[in-house]
Coordinates of C-alpha atoms in Angstrom, one line a residue:
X1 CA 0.0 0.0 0.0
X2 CA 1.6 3.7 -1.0
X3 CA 1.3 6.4 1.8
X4 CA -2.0 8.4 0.3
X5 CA -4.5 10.8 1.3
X6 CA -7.1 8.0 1.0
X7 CA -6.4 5.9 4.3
X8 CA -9.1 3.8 6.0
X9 CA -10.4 4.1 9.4
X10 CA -10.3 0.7 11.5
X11 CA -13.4 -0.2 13.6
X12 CA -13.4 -2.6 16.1
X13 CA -15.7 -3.1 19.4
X14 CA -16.4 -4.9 22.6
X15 CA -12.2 -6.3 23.5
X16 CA -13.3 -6.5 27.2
X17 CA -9.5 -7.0 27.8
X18 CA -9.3 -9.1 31.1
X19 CA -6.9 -11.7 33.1
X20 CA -9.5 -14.0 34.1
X21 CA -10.7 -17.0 31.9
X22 CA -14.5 -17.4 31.1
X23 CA -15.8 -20.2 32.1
X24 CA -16.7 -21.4 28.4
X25 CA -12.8 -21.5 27.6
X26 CA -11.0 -24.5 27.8
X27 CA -7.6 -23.1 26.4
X28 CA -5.1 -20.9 26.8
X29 CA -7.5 -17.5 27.0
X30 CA -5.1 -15.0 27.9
X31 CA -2.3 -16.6 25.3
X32 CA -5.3 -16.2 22.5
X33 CA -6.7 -12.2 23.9
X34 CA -3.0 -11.8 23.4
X35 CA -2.8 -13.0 20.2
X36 CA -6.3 -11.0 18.9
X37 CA -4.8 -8.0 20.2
X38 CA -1.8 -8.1 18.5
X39 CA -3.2 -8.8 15.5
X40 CA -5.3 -5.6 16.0
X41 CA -2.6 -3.4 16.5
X42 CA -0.2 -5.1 13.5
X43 CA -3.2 -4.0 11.0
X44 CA -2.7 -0.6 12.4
X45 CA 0.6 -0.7 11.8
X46 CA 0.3 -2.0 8.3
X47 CA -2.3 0.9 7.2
X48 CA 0.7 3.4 8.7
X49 CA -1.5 4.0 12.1
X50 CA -4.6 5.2 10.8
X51 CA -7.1 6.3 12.6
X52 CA -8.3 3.5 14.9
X53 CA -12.1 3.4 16.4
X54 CA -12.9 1.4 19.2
X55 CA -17.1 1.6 20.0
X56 CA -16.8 0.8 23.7
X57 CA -15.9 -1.9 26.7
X58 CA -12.4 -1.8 26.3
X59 CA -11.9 -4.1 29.1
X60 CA -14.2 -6.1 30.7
X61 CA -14.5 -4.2 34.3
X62 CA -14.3 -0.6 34.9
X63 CA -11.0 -0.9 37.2
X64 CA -8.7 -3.7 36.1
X65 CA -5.6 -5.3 37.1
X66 CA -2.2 -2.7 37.0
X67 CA -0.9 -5.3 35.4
X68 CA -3.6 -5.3 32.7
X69 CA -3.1 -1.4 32.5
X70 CA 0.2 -1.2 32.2
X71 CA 0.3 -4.4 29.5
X72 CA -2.3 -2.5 27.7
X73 CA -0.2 0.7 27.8
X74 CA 3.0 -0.9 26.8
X75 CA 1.1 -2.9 23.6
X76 CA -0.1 0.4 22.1
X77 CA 3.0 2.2 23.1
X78 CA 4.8 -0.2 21.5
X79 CA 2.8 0.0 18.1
X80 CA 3.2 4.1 18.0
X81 CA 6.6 3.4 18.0
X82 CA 7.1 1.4 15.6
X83 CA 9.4 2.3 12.9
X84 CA 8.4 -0.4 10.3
X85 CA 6.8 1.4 8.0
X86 CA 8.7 4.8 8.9
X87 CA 6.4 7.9 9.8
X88 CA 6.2 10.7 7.4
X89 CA 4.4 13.9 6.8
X90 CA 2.3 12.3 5.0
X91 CA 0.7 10.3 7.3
X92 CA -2.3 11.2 10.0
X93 CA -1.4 11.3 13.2
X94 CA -1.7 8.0 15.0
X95 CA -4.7 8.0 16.7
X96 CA -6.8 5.6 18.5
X97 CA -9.8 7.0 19.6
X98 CA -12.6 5.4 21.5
X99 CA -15.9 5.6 24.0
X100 CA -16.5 3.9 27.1
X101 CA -19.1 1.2 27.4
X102 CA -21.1 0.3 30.0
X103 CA -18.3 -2.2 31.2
X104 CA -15.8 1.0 31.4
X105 CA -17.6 3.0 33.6
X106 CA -18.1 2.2 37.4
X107 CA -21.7 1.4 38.1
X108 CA -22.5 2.0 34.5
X109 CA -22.3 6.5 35.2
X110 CA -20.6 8.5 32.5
X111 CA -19.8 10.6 35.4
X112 CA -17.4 7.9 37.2
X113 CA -15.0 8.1 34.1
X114 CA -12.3 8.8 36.2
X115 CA -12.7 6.1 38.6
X116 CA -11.6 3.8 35.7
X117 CA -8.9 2.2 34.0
X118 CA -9.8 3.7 30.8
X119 CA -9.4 6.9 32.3
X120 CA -5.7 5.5 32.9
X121 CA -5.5 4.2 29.4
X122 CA -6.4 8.5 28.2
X123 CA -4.2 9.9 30.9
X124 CA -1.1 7.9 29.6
X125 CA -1.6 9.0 26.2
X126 CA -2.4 6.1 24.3
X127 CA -6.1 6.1 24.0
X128 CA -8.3 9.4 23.1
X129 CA -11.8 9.6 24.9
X130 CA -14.2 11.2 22.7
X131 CA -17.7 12.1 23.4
X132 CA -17.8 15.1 20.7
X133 CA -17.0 15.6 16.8
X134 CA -14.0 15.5 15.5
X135 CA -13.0 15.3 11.9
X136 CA -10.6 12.7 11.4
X137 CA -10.1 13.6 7.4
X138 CA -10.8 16.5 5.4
X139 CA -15.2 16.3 4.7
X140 CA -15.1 13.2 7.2
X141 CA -16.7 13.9 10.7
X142 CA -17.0 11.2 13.4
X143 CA -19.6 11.9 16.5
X144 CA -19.1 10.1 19.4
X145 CA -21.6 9.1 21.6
X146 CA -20.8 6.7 24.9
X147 CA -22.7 4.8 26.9
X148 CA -25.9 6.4 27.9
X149 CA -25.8 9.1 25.9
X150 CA -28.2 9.2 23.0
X151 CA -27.5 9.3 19.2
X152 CA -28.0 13.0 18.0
X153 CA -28.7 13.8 14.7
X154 CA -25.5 15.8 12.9
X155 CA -25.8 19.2 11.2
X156 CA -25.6 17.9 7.3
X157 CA -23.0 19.2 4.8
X158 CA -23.3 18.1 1.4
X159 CA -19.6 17.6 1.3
X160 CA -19.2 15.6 4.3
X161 CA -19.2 12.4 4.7
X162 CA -20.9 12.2 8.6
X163 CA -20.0 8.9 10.7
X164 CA -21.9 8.1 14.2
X165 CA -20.0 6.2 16.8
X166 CA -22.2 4.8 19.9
X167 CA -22.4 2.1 22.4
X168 CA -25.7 0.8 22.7
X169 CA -27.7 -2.3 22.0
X170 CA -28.6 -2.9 18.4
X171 CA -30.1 -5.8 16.6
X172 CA -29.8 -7.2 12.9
X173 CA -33.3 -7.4 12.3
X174 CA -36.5 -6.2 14.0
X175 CA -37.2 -10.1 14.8
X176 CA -33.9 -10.2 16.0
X177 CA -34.6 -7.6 19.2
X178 CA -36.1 -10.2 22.5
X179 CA -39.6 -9.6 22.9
X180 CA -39.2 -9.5 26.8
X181 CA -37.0 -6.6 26.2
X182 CA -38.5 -4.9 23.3
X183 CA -41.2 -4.5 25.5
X184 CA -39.7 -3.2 28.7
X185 CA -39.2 0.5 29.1
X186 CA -35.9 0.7 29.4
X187 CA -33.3 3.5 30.1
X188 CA -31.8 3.3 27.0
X189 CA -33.9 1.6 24.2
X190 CA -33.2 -1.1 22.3
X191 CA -33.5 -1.2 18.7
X192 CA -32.7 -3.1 15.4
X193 CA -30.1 -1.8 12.5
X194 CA -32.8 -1.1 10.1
X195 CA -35.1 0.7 12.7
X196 CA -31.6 3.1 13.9
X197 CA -31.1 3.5 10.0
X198 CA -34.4 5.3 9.8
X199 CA -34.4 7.3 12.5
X200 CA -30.8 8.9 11.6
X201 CA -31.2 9.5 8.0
X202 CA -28.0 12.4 8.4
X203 CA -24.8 9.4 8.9
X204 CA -23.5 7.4 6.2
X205 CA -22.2 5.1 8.7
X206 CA -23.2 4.5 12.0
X207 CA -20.6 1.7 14.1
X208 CA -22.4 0.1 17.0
X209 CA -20.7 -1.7 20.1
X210 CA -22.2 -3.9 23.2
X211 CA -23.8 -6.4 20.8
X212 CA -21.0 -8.7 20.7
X213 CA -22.3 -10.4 17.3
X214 CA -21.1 -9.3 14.1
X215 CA -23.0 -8.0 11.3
X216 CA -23.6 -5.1 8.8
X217 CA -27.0 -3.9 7.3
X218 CA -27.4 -1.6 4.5
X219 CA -30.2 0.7 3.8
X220 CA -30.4 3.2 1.1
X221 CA -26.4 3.4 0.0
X222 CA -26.1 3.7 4.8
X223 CA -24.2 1.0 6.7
X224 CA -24.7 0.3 10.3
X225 CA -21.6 -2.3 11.3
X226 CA -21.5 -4.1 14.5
X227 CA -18.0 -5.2 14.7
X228 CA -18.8 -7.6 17.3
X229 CA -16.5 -9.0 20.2
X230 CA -12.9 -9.5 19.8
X231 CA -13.1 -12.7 22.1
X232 CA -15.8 -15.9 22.3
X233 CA -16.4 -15.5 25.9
X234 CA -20.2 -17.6 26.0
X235 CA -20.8 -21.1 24.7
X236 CA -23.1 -19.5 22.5
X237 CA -20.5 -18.0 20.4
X238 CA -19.0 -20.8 19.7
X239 CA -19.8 -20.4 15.6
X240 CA -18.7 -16.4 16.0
X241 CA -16.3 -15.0 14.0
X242 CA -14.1 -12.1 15.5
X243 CA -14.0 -9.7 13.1
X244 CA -12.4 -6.0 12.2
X245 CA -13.2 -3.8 9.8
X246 CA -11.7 -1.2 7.3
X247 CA -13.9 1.6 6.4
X248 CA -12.9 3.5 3.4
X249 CA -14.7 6.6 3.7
X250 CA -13.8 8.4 0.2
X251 CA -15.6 5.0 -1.7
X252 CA -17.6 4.8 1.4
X253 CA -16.8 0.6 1.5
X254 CA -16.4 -1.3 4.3
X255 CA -14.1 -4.2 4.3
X256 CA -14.6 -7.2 7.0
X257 CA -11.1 -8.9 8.6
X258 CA -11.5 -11.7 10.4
X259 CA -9.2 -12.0 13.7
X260 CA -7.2 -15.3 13.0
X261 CA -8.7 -18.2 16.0
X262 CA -9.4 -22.0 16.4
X263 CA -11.9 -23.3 15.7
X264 CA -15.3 -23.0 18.4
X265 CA -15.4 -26.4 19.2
X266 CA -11.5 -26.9 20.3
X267 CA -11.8 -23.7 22.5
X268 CA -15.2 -23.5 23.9
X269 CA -17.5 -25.9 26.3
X270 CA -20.6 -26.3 27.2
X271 CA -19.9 -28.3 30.3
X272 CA -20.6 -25.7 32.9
X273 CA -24.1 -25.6 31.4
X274 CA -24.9 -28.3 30.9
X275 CA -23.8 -30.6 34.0
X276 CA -25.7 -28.6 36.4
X277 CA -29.2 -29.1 34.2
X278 CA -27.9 -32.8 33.8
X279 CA -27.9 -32.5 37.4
X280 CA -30.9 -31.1 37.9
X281 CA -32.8 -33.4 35.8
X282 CA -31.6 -36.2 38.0
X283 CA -32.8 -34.8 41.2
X284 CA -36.0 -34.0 39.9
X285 CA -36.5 -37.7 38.7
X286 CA -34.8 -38.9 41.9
X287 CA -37.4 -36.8 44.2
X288 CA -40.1 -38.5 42.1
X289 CA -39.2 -42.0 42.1
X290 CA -39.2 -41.2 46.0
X291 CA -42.6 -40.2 45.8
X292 CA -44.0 -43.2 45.0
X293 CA -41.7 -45.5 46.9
X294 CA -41.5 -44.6 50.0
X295 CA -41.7 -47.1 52.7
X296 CA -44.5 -47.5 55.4
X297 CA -43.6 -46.6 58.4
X298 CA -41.1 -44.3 57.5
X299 CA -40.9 -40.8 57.4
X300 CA -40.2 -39.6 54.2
X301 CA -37.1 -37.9 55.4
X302 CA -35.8 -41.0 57.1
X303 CA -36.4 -42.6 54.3
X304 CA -34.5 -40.6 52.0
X305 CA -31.6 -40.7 54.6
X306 CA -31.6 -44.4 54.3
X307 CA -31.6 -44.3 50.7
X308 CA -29.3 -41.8 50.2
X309 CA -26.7 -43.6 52.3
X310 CA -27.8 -47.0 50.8
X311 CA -27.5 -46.2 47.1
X312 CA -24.4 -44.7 44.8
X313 CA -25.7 -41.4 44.5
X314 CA -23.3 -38.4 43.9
X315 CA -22.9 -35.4 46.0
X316 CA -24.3 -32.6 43.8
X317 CA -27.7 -34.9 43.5
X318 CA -27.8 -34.9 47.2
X319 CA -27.6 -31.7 47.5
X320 CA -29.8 -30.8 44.8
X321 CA -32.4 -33.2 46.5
X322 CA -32.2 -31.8 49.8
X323 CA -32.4 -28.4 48.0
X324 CA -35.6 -29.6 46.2
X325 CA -37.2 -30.6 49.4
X326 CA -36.8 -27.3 51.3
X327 CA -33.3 -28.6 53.0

């Protein structure tokens, strides 16, 4: 690629950059977050540290680890500083620019920014809050809008090309949005991609983050990308892709990268689901079989003490018994 005016803009979403392993992983997590990340910040580096977007929940809690900080400050650092492909005048300014998610912020208030490690993450220099617009080429403007704060409608020029960045919960379709909370009225709404493309008719682009799966819908010549999450961290992801994407706001095109990763079923289980209903299940048929052969006599909870201690049966069913039956 030759240094030109026409760079893209990467989008990404949802990292939730954490030490922990969720409980769906059964490899190396923090070896593979490593791995995604890096991968992130070599495309940067390869499209000469364009501007970089990131729609919210950069980590997974509002006040991680000074370990995670400082790993996170010495990754991006790192990629500035690079001198593979040399800087040059004519080249925009590195920048990596993002809005806090619900995750970022202490109890979910826009007003606790500073509480968080995010804020660390801005105060070191390596991450640009930005919660107002801010034209990242000539006739491009981005608006920012984090967690909480509701998607405005931008003063049209012609000439522009007008791009909406918000964290908020989007769906790919109108039958896509849960009924149960389609219905609710809820502090901040939930709504599908083609619904959001309606009511915003001034963006050409509107990038969405909290819904960590990935998809784009086009309406009228107008995207609306949901990068989705940089991580499977739910069994249900287990067919997700991880994805980036280039935006190339002079053909207005976006361009989908898929973050390199095993495959869902070497990586992910569903054991920790489904052991406890297995469980569960067991009980419930265990309770009934007592039902109807309980000895005369007996009480039923010396009876169940007798069979319990008579009969194979495993701790968690005990437990889950006694449970059942009020303790």
């Amino acid at each position: 690629m030759s240094k030109q005016k026409d760079q893209p803009i990467i989008i990404a979403a949802d990292l939730h950059l954490r030490l922990d392993r969720p409980r769906c992983r059964i490899d190396d997590y923090l070896k593979a977050q490593a791995a995604k990340f890096a991968f992130l910040l070599e495309l940067w580096q390869e499209y000469y540290l364009c501007p970089f977007i990131i729609a919210g929940d950069v980590f997974h809690h509002y006040r991680v680890s000074p370990e995670l900080e400082s790993w996170t400050i010495d990754q991006i650092r790192k990629a500035r500083s690079s001198e593979d492909p040399p800087l040059s005048d004519e080249c925009y300014s590195s920048r990596l620019l993002a809005i806090p998610g619900q995750h970022d912020l202490p109890q979910h208030q826009s007003q606790l920014l500073y509480k968080s490690s995010l804020q660390v993450l801005n105060a070191a220099g390596v991450i640009d809050l930005q919660d107002s617009p801010d034209e990242l080429f000539p006739d491009c403007v981005v608006h920012f809008f984090p967690w909480g704060e509701p998607i405005a409608l931008p003063i049209r020029k012609e000439a522009d090309t007008q791009i909406a960045v918000a964290h908020t919960l989007v769906f790919d379709s109108p039958k896509g949005v849960p009924a149960d909370l389609a219905s609710k009225a809820l502090q901040f709404p939930i709504t599908s991609a083609e619904d959001l493309l309606k009511k915003l008719p001034g963006y050409d682009l509107i990038i969405v983050g909290d819904n960590h799966k990935t998809f784009v819908v086009e309406q009228d010549g107008r995207l609306l990308v949901s990068p989705g999450s940089m991580m499977r961290t739910t069994a249900d992801q287990i067919n997700h892709k991880p994805s980036v994407f280039l935006y190339w706001p002079v053909e207005h095109v976006l361009e989908q990268i898929e973050l390199p990763c095993a495959p869902g079923t070497e990586v992910i289980s569903r054991e920790h689901i489904d052991q406890p209903a297995e469980v569960e299940a067991k009980a419930q048929a265990f309770v009934e079989m007592l039902r109807k052969d309980v000895e005369i006599g007996m009480s039923f909870r010396a009876n169940l003490e007798a069979y319990l201690a008579a009969n194979k049966v495993s701790t968690d069913v005990k437990q889950a018994v006694w449970e059942a039956l009020g303790g």
